[in-house]
Amino acid sequence: MSELVIKNLHVSIDGKEILKGLDLTIKQGEIHAIMGPNGTGKSTLAYTLMGHPSYEVTEGEVSFDGKNVLDLEPDERSRLGIFLAFQYPVAIPGVTVANFLRSAINSRRRAANPEDKGIPIPEFRKMLKEKMGVLKMDQSFAGRYLNEGFSGGEKKRAEILQMATLTPKIAILDETDSGLDIDALRIVSEGVNALSGPELGVLVITHYQRLLNYIKPHFVHIMMNGRIVESGGPELALHLEEHGYDWVREKYDESPEEQKVA
Ligand code: ADP
Ligand code: MG
């Protein structure tokens, strides 16, 4: 059983501290949701976990399977089993969804064994067909150029399919705080629900309580000012739905008045 353990994580961007001592443990098989107002550092956490170079870890530890994640490059983190779904996936004209996924699988296989000849095409096709079936995706999707002319919902689908193909142990899904329509939300949720099980740990990051109408998390955490300030079960999300974030701000926001988000 793998677990991602985050201890006292402090992260700065351009010298400004954004995460201020964040603690969180996610085990395979668990679904966690982090919720919080805009600007509290939710995306900073996601990018830091994946190794984005702009985010400087100044203090604390992140380990996965007992390995120090912070010492690893993003591709090494990925091979270890950590996956981050992109908020704004890039279009790659000329490369089909299927070819992209096959390259991703093959580069991973070659990293594990330089002699590897790559996944045989029939095996790949069978696997892809199965995964697309689980996600109720039309098979023609695999032949389209990656993200080229995709709707927001289709981009999300492509991300979820990538997740299904790479079979991570921990998937981090950071939902943008703007412009994620209800359709995209539903697609992400259905994908997570279809893929979740004892092998997969999920961290869903969202501003919206409504995401949790679709995904049933085991644990809900509220983030404020770069820390997790409340943790509980699904009832915490319901409480937020009813009462909003004002009570959290009143209780935990220590930033100067002029910086407070209205
Ligand atoms: P959230 O996802 O919770 O809305 P973010 O992690 O995106 O919050 O941002 C947290 C804080 O860090 C905000 O004050 C934001 O302005 C700042 N920030 C985020 N990314 C950058 C960046 N690349 N450069 C400078 N400041 C940033
Ligand atoms: Mg964000």
Coordinates of C-alpha atoms and ligand atoms in Angstrom, one line a residue:
M1 CA 0.0 0.0 0.0
S2 CA 1.6 3.3 -1.1
E3 CA 1.1 6.5 0.6
L4 CA 1.9 10.1 -0.2
V5 CA 3.0 11.9 3.0
I6 CA 3.3 15.7 3.1
K7 CA 4.8 17.1 6.3
N8 CA 5.1 20.8 7.2
L9 CA 5.4 21.8 3.6
H10 CA 6.5 25.4 3.0
V11 CA 6.7 26.7 -0.6
S12 CA 7.6 30.1 -2.0
I13 CA 7.2 31.7 -5.4
D14 CA 9.5 34.6 -6.2
G15 CA 10.4 34.8 -2.5
K16 CA 6.8 35.0 -1.4
E17 CA 5.7 32.2 0.9
I18 CA 2.5 30.6 -0.4
L19 CA 2.3 27.2 1.5
K20 CA 3.0 27.7 5.2
G21 CA 3.3 24.3 6.8
L22 CA 0.9 22.0 5.0
D23 CA 0.3 18.4 6.3
L24 CA -1.6 15.7 4.4
T25 CA -1.4 12.0 4.0
I26 CA -3.1 10.2 1.1
K27 CA -3.2 6.4 0.8
Q28 CA -4.0 4.3 -2.2
G29 CA -7.7 3.7 -2.3
E30 CA -8.6 7.0 -0.6
I31 CA -10.3 9.9 -2.2
H32 CA -9.4 13.3 -0.7
A33 CA -10.8 16.6 -1.6
I34 CA -9.1 19.9 -0.8
M35 CA -11.4 22.9 -1.0
G36 CA -10.6 26.5 -0.3
P37 CA -11.1 30.1 -1.4
N38 CA -9.2 31.4 -4.4
G39 CA -5.5 32.3 -3.8
T40 CA -5.0 30.0 -0.8
G41 CA -2.3 27.9 -2.6
K42 CA -4.3 24.9 -3.9
S43 CA -2.7 25.0 -7.3
T44 CA 0.7 25.7 -5.7
L45 CA 0.3 22.4 -3.8
A46 CA -0.5 20.5 -7.0
Y47 CA 2.4 21.9 -9.0
T48 CA 4.8 21.5 -6.1
L49 CA 3.9 17.8 -5.8
M50 CA 4.6 17.3 -9.5
G51 CA 7.9 19.2 -9.4
H52 CA 7.2 22.5 -11.2
P53 CA 10.5 24.4 -11.2
S54 CA 8.9 27.8 -10.2
Y55 CA 7.8 26.5 -6.8
E56 CA 10.6 26.5 -4.3
V57 CA 10.3 24.2 -1.3
T58 CA 11.9 26.0 1.6
E59 CA 10.9 23.6 4.4
G60 CA 9.2 20.3 5.0
E61 CA 9.0 16.8 3.4
V62 CA 7.1 15.0 0.8
S63 CA 7.6 11.2 0.5
F64 CA 5.9 8.5 -1.5
D65 CA 6.5 4.9 -0.9
G66 CA 9.2 6.0 1.5
K67 CA 11.1 7.9 -1.2
N68 CA 11.9 11.6 -1.0
V69 CA 9.7 13.0 -3.8
L70 CA 11.3 16.4 -3.6
D71 CA 14.7 14.9 -4.9
L72 CA 13.0 13.6 -8.0
E73 CA 12.4 15.1 -11.5
P74 CA 8.8 15.3 -12.7
D75 CA 9.2 12.2 -15.0
E76 CA 10.7 10.2 -12.1
R77 CA 7.7 11.2 -9.9
S78 CA 5.4 10.1 -12.7
R79 CA 7.2 6.7 -12.9
L80 CA 6.8 6.4 -9.2
G81 CA 3.0 6.6 -9.7
I82 CA 2.1 10.2 -9.2
F83 CA -0.1 11.8 -11.8
L84 CA -1.2 15.4 -12.3
A85 CA -4.1 16.2 -14.6
F86 CA -3.4 19.5 -16.4
Q87 CA -5.7 22.4 -16.1
Y88 CA -4.8 23.7 -19.5
P89 CA -3.7 20.8 -21.6
V90 CA -1.6 21.7 -24.7
A91 CA -2.8 20.9 -28.2
I92 CA -0.4 18.8 -30.3
P93 CA -1.6 18.9 -33.9
G94 CA -0.5 15.9 -36.0
V95 CA -0.3 13.6 -33.0
T96 CA -3.3 11.5 -32.3
V97 CA -4.6 10.7 -28.9
A98 CA -3.6 7.0 -29.4
N99 CA -0.1 7.8 -30.6
F100 CA 0.5 10.2 -27.7
L101 CA -0.6 7.6 -25.2
R102 CA 1.5 4.9 -26.8
S103 CA 4.6 7.2 -26.7
A104 CA 3.9 7.9 -23.0
I105 CA 3.7 4.2 -22.2
N106 CA 6.8 3.4 -24.3
S107 CA 8.9 6.1 -22.8
R108 CA 8.0 4.8 -19.4
R109 CA 8.8 1.2 -20.4
R110 CA 12.2 2.3 -21.8
A111 CA 13.0 4.2 -18.7
A112 CA 12.5 1.0 -16.7
N113 CA 14.4 -1.1 -19.3
P114 CA 16.4 0.5 -22.1
E115 CA 16.2 -2.7 -24.2
D116 CA 12.4 -2.5 -24.2
K117 CA 10.9 -2.7 -27.7
G118 CA 7.7 -0.9 -26.8
I119 CA 4.2 -2.1 -26.2
P120 CA 3.1 -4.4 -29.2
I121 CA 0.4 -2.6 -31.2
P122 CA -2.3 -5.2 -30.8
E123 CA -1.8 -5.2 -27.0
F124 CA -1.9 -1.4 -27.0
R125 CA -5.1 -1.3 -29.1
K126 CA -6.8 -3.9 -26.8
M127 CA -5.8 -2.0 -23.7
L128 CA -6.9 1.4 -25.1
K129 CA -10.3 -0.1 -26.2
E130 CA -10.8 -1.4 -22.7
K131 CA -10.0 1.8 -21.0
M132 CA -12.2 3.8 -23.3
G133 CA -15.0 1.4 -22.7
V134 CA -14.6 1.9 -18.9
L135 CA -14.8 5.7 -19.5
K136 CA -17.7 5.3 -21.9
M137 CA -15.7 7.1 -24.6
D138 CA -16.3 6.8 -28.3
Q139 CA -13.5 4.8 -30.0
S140 CA -13.1 7.5 -32.7
F141 CA -11.7 9.8 -30.0
A142 CA -8.4 7.9 -30.2
G143 CA -7.8 8.9 -33.8
R144 CA -8.2 12.7 -33.2
Y145 CA -5.2 15.0 -32.9
L146 CA -4.5 15.6 -29.2
N147 CA -6.5 18.5 -27.9
E148 CA -6.7 20.1 -31.3
G149 CA -10.1 21.8 -31.5
F150 CA -11.3 19.9 -28.4
S151 CA -14.0 21.4 -26.2
G152 CA -13.3 21.9 -22.6
G153 CA -15.0 18.7 -21.8
E154 CA -13.1 16.7 -24.4
K155 CA -9.8 18.0 -23.0
K156 CA -10.8 16.8 -19.6
R157 CA -11.7 13.4 -21.2
A158 CA -8.3 13.2 -22.8
E159 CA -6.6 13.9 -19.4
I160 CA -8.7 11.2 -17.7
L161 CA -7.9 8.7 -20.5
Q162 CA -4.2 9.5 -19.9
M163 CA -4.7 8.8 -16.3
A164 CA -6.5 5.5 -17.1
T165 CA -3.6 4.5 -19.4
L166 CA -0.8 5.4 -17.1
T167 CA -2.5 3.8 -14.0
P168 CA -1.0 6.0 -11.4
K169 CA -1.1 5.2 -7.7
I170 CA -2.0 8.8 -6.7
A171 CA -3.8 11.1 -9.1
I172 CA -4.0 14.8 -8.4
L173 CA -6.8 16.7 -10.2
D174 CA -6.7 20.4 -9.9
E175 CA -9.8 22.0 -11.1
T176 CA -9.5 25.6 -12.3
D177 CA -11.5 28.0 -10.3
S178 CA -12.8 29.6 -13.4
G179 CA -14.6 28.3 -16.4
L180 CA -15.0 24.7 -15.5
D181 CA -18.5 24.1 -16.7
I182 CA -20.8 21.5 -15.2
D183 CA -20.2 19.2 -18.2
A184 CA -16.5 19.1 -17.6
L185 CA -17.0 18.7 -13.9
R186 CA -19.3 15.7 -14.6
I187 CA -16.7 14.1 -17.0
V188 CA -13.9 14.4 -14.5
S189 CA -16.1 13.0 -11.7
E190 CA -17.4 10.1 -13.7
G191 CA -13.8 9.3 -14.8
V192 CA -12.6 9.4 -11.2
N193 CA -15.5 7.2 -10.1
A194 CA -14.9 4.7 -12.8
L195 CA -11.2 4.4 -12.1
S196 CA -11.2 4.6 -8.4
G197 CA -10.6 1.5 -6.4
P198 CA -8.1 0.0 -3.9
E199 CA -5.1 0.8 -6.2
L200 CA -5.8 4.5 -6.7
G201 CA -5.5 7.4 -4.3
V202 CA -7.1 10.6 -5.5
L203 CA -6.6 14.2 -4.5
V204 CA -9.3 16.4 -6.0
I205 CA -8.6 20.1 -5.6
T206 CA -11.5 22.4 -6.1
H207 CA -13.1 25.7 -5.2
Y208 CA -16.6 24.4 -5.9
Q209 CA -18.6 22.5 -3.4
R210 CA -20.7 21.2 -6.3
L211 CA -17.9 18.9 -7.5
L212 CA -18.7 16.8 -4.5
N213 CA -22.2 16.2 -5.8
Y214 CA -20.5 13.9 -8.3
I215 CA -17.4 12.6 -6.5
K216 CA -17.8 11.1 -3.1
P217 CA -14.6 11.8 -1.2
H218 CA -13.7 9.9 2.0
F219 CA -11.9 13.0 3.4
V220 CA -12.5 16.7 2.9
H221 CA -10.0 19.3 3.8
I222 CA -10.3 23.0 3.9
M223 CA -7.3 25.1 2.9
M224 CA -6.8 28.7 4.0
N225 CA -3.7 30.8 3.8
G226 CA -1.4 28.0 2.7
R227 CA -2.4 25.5 5.3
I228 CA -5.1 22.8 5.8
V229 CA -7.2 24.3 8.6
E230 CA -10.1 21.8 8.8
S231 CA -10.4 18.1 7.9
G232 CA -13.4 15.9 8.1
G233 CA -15.7 13.7 6.0
P234 CA -18.1 14.6 3.3
E235 CA -20.2 16.5 5.8
L236 CA -17.6 19.2 5.8
A237 CA -18.3 19.9 2.1
L238 CA -22.0 20.0 2.8
H239 CA -21.3 22.6 5.5
L240 CA -19.4 24.7 3.0
E241 CA -22.2 24.4 0.5
E242 CA -24.6 25.8 3.1
H243 CA -22.4 28.4 4.7
G244 CA -19.7 29.3 2.1
Y245 CA -16.2 30.2 3.1
D246 CA -16.9 33.2 5.3
W247 CA -16.7 31.4 8.5
V248 CA -13.4 29.8 7.5
R249 CA -12.0 33.2 6.7
E250 CA -13.2 34.6 10.0
K251 CA -11.7 31.8 11.9
Y252 CA -8.3 31.3 10.1
D253 CA -7.4 34.2 7.8
E254 CA -4.5 36.0 9.4
S255 CA -3.5 38.0 6.3
P256 CA -3.7 41.8 6.6
E257 CA -7.1 43.4 5.9
E258 CA -6.0 44.9 2.6
Q259 CA -4.9 41.5 1.2
K260 CA -8.1 39.7 2.0
V261 CA -10.0 38.5 -1.0
A262 CA -13.5 39.9 -1.1
Ligands
ADP1 P1 -5.4 28.7 -5.6 O1 -5.2 27.6 -6.5 O2 -5.8 28.2 -4.2 O3 -6.4 29.7 -6.1 P2 -2.7 29.5 -6.2 O4 -1.8 28.3 -5.7 O5 -2.9 29.5 -7.6 O6 -4.0 29.5 -5.3 O7 -2.0 30.8 -5.7 C1 -1.7 31.2 -4.4 C2 -1.0 32.5 -4.4 O8 0.2 32.4 -5.1 C3 -1.8 33.6 -5.0 O9 -1.6 34.8 -4.2 C4 -1.2 33.8 -6.3 O10 -1.3 35.1 -6.8 C5 0.3 33.4 -6.1 N1 0.9 32.8 -7.3 C6 0.5 31.6 -7.8 N2 1.3 31.3 -8.9 C7 2.2 32.3 -9.0 C8 3.3 32.6 -9.8 N3 3.6 31.7 -10.8 N4 4.0 33.7 -9.6 C9 3.7 34.5 -8.6 N5 2.7 34.4 -7.7 C10 1.9 33.3 -7.9
MG2 MG -6.0 27.0 -8.4

